[in-house]
mmCIF file of N, CA and C in Angstrom:
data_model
loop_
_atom_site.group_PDB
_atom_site.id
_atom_site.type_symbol
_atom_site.label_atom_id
_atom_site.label_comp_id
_atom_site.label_asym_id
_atom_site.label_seq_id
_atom_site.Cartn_x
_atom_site.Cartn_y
_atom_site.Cartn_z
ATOM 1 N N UNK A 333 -9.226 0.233 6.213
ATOM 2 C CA UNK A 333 -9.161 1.592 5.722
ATOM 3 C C UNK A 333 -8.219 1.604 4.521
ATOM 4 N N UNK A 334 -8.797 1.892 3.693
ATOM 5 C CA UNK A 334 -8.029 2.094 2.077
ATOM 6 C C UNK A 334 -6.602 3.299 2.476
ATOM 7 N N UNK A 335 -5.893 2.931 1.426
ATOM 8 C CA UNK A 335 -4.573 4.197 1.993
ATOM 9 C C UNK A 335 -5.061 5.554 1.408
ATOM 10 N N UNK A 336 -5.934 5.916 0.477
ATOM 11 C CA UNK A 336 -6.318 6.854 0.269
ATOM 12 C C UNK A 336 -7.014 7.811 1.613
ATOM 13 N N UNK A 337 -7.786 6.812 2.349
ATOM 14 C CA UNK A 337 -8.477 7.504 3.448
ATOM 15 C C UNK A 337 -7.352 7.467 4.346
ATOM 16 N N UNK A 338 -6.031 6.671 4.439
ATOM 17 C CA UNK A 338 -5.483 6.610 5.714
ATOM 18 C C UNK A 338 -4.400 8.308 5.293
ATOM 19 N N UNK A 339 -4.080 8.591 4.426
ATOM 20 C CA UNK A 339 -3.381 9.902 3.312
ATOM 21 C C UNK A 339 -4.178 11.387 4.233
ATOM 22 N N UNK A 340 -5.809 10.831 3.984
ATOM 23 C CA UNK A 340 -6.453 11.677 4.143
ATOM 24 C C UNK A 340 -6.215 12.281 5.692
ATOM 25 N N UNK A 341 -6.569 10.733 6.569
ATOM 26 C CA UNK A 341 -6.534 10.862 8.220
ATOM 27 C C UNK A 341 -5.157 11.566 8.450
ATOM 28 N N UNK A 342 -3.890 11.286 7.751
ATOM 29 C CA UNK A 342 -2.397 12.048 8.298
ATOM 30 C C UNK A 342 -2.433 13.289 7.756
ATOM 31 N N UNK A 343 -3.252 13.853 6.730
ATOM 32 C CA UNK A 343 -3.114 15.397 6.705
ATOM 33 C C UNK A 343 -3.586 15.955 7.752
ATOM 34 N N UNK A 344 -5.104 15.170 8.446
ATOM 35 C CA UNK A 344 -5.707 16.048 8.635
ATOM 36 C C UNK A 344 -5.087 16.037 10.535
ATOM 37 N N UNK A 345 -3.959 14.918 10.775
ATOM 38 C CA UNK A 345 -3.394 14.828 11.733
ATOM 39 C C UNK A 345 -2.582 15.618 12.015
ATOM 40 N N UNK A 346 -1.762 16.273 10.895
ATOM 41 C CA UNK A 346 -0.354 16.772 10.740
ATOM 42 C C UNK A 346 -1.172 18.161 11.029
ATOM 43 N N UNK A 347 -2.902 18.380 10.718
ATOM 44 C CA UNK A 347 -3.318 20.187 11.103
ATOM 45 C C UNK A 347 -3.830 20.107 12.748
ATOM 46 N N UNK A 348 -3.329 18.540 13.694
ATOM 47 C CA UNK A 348 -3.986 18.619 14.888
ATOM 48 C C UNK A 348 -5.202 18.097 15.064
ATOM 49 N N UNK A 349 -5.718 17.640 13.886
ATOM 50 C CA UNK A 349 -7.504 17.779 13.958
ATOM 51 C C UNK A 349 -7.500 16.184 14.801
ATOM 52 N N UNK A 350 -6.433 15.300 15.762
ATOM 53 C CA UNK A 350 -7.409 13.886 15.966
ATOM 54 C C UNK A 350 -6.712 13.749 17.413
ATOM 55 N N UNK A 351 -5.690 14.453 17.710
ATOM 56 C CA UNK A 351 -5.212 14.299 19.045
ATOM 57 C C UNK A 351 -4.011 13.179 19.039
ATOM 58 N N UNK A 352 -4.452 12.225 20.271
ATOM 59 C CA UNK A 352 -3.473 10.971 20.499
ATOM 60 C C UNK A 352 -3.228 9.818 18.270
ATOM 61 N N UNK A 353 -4.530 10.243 18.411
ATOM 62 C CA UNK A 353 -4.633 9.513 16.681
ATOM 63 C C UNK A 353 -3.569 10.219 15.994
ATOM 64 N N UNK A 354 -3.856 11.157 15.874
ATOM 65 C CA UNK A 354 -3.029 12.057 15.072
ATOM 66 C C UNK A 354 -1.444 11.600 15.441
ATOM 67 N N UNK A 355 -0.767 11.662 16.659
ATOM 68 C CA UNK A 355 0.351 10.878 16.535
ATOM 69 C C UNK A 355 0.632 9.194 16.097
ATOM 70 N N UNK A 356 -0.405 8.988 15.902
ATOM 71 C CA UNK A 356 -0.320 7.555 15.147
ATOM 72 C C UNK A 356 -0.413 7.510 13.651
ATOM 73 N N UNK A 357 -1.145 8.568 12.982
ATOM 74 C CA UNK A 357 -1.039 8.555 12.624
ATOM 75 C C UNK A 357 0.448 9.597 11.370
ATOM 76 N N UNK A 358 0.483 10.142 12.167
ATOM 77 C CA UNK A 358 2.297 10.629 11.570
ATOM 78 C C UNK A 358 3.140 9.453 11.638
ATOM 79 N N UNK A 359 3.135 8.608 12.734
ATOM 80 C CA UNK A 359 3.938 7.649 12.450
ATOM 81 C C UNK A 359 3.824 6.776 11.414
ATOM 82 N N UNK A 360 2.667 6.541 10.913
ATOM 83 C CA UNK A 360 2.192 5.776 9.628
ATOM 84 C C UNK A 360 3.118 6.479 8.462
ATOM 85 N N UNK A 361 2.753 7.600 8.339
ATOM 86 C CA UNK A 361 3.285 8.850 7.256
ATOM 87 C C UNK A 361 4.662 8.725 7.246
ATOM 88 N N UNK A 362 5.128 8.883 9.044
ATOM 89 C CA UNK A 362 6.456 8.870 8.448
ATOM 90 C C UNK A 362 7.154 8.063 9.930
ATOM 91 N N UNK A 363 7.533 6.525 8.970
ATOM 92 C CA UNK A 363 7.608 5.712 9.934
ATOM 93 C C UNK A 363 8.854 5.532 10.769
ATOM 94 N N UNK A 364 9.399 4.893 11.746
ATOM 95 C CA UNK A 364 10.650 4.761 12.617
ATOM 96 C C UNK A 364 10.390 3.120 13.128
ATOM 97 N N UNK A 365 9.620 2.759 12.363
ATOM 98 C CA UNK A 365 9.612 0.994 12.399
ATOM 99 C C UNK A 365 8.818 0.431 11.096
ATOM 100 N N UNK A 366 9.387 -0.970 11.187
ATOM 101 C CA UNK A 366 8.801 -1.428 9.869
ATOM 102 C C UNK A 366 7.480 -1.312 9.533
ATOM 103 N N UNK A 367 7.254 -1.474 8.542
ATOM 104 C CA UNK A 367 5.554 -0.904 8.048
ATOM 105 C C UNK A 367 4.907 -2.156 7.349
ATOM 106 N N UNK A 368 3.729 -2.404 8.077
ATOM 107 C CA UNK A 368 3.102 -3.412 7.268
ATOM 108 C C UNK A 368 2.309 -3.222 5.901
ATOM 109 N N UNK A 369 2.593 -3.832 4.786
ATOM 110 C CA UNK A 369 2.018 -3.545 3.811
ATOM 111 C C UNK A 369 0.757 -4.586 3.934
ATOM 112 N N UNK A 370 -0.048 -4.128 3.365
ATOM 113 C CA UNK A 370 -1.554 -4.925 2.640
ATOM 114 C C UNK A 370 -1.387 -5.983 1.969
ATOM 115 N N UNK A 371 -1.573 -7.600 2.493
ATOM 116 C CA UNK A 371 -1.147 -8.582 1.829
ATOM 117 C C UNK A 371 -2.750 -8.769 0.517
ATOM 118 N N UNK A 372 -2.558 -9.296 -0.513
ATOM 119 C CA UNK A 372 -3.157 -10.056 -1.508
ATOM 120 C C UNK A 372 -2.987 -10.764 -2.027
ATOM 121 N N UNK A 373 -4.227 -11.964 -2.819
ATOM 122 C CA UNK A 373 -3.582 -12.875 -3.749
ATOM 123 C C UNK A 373 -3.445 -12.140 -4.801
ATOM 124 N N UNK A 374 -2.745 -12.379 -5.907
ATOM 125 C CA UNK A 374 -3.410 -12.014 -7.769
ATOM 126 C C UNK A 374 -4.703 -11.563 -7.707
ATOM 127 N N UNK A 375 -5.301 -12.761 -7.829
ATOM 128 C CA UNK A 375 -6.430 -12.613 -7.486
ATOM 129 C C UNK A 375 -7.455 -11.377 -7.275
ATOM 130 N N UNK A 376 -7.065 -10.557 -6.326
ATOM 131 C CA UNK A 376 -7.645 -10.288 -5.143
ATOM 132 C C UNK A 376 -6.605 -8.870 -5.433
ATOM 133 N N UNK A 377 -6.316 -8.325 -5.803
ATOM 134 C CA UNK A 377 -5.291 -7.100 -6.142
ATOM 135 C C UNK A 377 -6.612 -6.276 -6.786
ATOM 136 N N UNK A 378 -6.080 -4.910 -6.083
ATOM 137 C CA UNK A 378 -6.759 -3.978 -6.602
ATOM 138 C C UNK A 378 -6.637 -3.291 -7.706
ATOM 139 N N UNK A 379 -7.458 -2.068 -8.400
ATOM 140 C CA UNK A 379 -7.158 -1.860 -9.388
ATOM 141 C C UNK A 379 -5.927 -0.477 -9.625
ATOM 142 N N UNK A 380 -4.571 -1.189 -10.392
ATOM 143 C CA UNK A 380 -3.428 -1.032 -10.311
ATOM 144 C C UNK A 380 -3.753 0.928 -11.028
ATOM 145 N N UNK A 381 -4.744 1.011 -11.790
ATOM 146 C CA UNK A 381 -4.648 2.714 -11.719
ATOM 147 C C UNK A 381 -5.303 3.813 -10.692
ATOM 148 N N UNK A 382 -5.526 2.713 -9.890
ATOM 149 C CA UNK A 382 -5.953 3.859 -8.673
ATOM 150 C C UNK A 382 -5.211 3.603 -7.609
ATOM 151 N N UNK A 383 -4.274 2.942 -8.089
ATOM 152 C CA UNK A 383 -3.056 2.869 -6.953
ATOM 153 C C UNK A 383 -2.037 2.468 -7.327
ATOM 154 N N UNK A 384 -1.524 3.805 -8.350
ATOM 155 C CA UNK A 384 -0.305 4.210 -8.647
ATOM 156 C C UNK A 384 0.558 4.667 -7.536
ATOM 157 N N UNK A 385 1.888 4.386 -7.475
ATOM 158 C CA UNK A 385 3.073 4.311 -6.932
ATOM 159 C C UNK A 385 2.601 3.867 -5.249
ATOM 160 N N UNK A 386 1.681 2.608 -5.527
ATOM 161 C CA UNK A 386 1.629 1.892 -3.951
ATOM 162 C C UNK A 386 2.496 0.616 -4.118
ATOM 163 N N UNK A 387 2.145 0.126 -3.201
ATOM 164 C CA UNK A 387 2.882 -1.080 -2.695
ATOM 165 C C UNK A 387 2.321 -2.147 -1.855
ATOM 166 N N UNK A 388 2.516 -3.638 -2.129
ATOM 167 C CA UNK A 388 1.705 -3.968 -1.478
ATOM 168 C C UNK A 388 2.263 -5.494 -1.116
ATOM 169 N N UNK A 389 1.869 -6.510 -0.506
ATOM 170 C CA UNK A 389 2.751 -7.381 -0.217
ATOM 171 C C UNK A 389 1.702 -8.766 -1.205
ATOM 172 N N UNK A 390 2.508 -9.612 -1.815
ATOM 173 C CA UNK A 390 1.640 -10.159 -2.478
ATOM 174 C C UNK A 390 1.886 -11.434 -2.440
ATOM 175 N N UNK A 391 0.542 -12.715 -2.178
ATOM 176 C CA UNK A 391 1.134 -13.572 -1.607
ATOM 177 C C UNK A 391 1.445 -15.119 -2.026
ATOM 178 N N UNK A 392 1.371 -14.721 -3.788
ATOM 179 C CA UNK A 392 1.798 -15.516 -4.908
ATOM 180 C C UNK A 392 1.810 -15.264 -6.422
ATOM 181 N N UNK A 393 2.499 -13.649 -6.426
ATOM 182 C CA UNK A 393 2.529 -13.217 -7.256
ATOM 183 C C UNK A 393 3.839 -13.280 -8.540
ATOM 184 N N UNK A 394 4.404 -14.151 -7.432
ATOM 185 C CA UNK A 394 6.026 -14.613 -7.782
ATOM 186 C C UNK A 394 5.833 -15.897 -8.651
ATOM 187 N N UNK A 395 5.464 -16.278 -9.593
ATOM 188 C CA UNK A 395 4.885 -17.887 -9.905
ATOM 189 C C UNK A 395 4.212 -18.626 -8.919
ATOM 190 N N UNK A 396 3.239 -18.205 -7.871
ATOM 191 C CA UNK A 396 2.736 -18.587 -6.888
ATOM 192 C C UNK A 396 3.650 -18.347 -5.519
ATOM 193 N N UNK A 397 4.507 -17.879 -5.618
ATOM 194 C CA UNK A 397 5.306 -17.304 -4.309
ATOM 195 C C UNK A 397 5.413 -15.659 -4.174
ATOM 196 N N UNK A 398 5.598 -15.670 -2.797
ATOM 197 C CA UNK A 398 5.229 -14.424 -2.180
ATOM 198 C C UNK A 398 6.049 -13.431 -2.519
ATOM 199 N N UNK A 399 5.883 -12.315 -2.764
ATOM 200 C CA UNK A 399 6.803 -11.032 -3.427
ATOM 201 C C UNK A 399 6.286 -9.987 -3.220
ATOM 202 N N UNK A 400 7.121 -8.723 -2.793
ATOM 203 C CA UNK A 400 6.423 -7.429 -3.005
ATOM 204 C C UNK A 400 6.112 -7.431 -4.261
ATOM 205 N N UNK A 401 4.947 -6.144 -4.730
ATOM 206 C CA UNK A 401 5.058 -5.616 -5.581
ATOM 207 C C UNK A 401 4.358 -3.664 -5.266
ATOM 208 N N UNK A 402 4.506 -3.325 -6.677
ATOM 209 C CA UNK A 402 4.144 -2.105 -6.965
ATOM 210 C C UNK A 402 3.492 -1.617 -7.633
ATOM 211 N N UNK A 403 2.483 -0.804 -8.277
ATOM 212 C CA UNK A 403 1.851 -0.234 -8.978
ATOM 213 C C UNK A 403 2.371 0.712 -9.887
ATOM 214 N N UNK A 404 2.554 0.614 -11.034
ATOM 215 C CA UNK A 404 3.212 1.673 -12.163
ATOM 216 C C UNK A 404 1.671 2.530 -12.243
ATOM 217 N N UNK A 405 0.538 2.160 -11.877
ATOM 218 C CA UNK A 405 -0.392 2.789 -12.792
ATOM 219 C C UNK A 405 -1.377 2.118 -13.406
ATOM 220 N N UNK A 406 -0.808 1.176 -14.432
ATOM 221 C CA UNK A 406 -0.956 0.544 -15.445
ATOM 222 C C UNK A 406 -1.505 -1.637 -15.100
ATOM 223 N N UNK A 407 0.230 -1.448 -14.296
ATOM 224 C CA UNK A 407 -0.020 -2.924 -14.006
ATOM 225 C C UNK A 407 0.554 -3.313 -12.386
ATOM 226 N N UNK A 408 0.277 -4.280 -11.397
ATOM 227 C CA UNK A 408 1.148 -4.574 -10.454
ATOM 228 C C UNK A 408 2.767 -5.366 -10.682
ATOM 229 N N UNK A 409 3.701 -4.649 -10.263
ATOM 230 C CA UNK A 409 4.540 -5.727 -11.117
ATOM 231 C C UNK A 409 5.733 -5.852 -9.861
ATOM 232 N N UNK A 410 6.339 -7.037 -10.509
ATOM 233 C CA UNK A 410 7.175 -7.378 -8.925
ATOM 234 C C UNK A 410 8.216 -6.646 -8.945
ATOM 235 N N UNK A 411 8.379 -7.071 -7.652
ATOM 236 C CA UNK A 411 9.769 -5.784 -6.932
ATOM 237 C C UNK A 411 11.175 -6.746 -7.624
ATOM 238 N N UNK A 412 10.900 -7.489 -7.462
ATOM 239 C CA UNK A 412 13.076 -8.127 -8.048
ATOM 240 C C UNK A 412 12.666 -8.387 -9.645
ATOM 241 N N UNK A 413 11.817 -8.006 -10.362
ATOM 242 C CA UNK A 413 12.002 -8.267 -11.968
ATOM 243 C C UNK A 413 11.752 -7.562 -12.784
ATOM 244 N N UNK A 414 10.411 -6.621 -11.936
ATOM 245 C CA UNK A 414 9.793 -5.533 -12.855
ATOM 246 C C UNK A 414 8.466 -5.905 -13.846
ATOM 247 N N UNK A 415 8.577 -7.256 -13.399
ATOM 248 C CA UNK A 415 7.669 -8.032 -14.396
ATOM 249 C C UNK A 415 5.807 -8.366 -13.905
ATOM 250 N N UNK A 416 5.136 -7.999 -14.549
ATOM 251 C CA UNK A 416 3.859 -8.303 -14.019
ATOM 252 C C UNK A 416 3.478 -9.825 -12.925
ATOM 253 N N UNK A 417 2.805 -8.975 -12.132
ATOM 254 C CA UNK A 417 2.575 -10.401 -11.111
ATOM 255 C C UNK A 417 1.472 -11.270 -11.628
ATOM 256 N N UNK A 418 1.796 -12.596 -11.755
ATOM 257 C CA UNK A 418 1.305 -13.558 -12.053
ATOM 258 C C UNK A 418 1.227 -14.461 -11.264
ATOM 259 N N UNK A 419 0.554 -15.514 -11.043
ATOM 260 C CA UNK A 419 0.420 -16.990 -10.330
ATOM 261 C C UNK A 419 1.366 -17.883 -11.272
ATOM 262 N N UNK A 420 1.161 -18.101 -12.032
ATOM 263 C CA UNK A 420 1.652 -19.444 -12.927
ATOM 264 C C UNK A 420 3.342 -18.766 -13.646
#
């Protein structure tokens, strides 16, 4: 499930509409344990303007080592440099 649809499922949780789901899904929204992000290669990264201010776990985006990163919009870029994720 894309996070756009999972956005969608916690509104429509937060109006009651899914029951036992619906408390799972608030916890997604708003968490009280660690949260797994969506691993990718380079590769394999989605497209960074339709998933502005996400996050995602990436699993050689660091010169081939593993690093968060983030979406400006524009480009994915890593969490400790700011710098576009690359392999090489």
């Amino acid at each position: 499930m894309d996070t756009k649809t999972k956005v969608q499922h916690a509104n429509m949780a937060a109006r009651g509409s899914y029951g036992d789901t619906g408390v799972l899904l608030r916890e997604f929204a708003e968490p009280t344990a660690p949260v797994g992000l969506p691993s990718y290669a380079v590769a394999d990264l989605p497209s960074a303007s339709e998933y502005a201010n996400h996050a995602v776990y990436c699993s050689d985006g660091a010169a081939g080592s593993p690093i968060l990163a983030f979406s400006n919009g524009t480009n994915w870029l890593r969490s400790d440099t700011g710098a576009a994720v690359a392999v090489v």
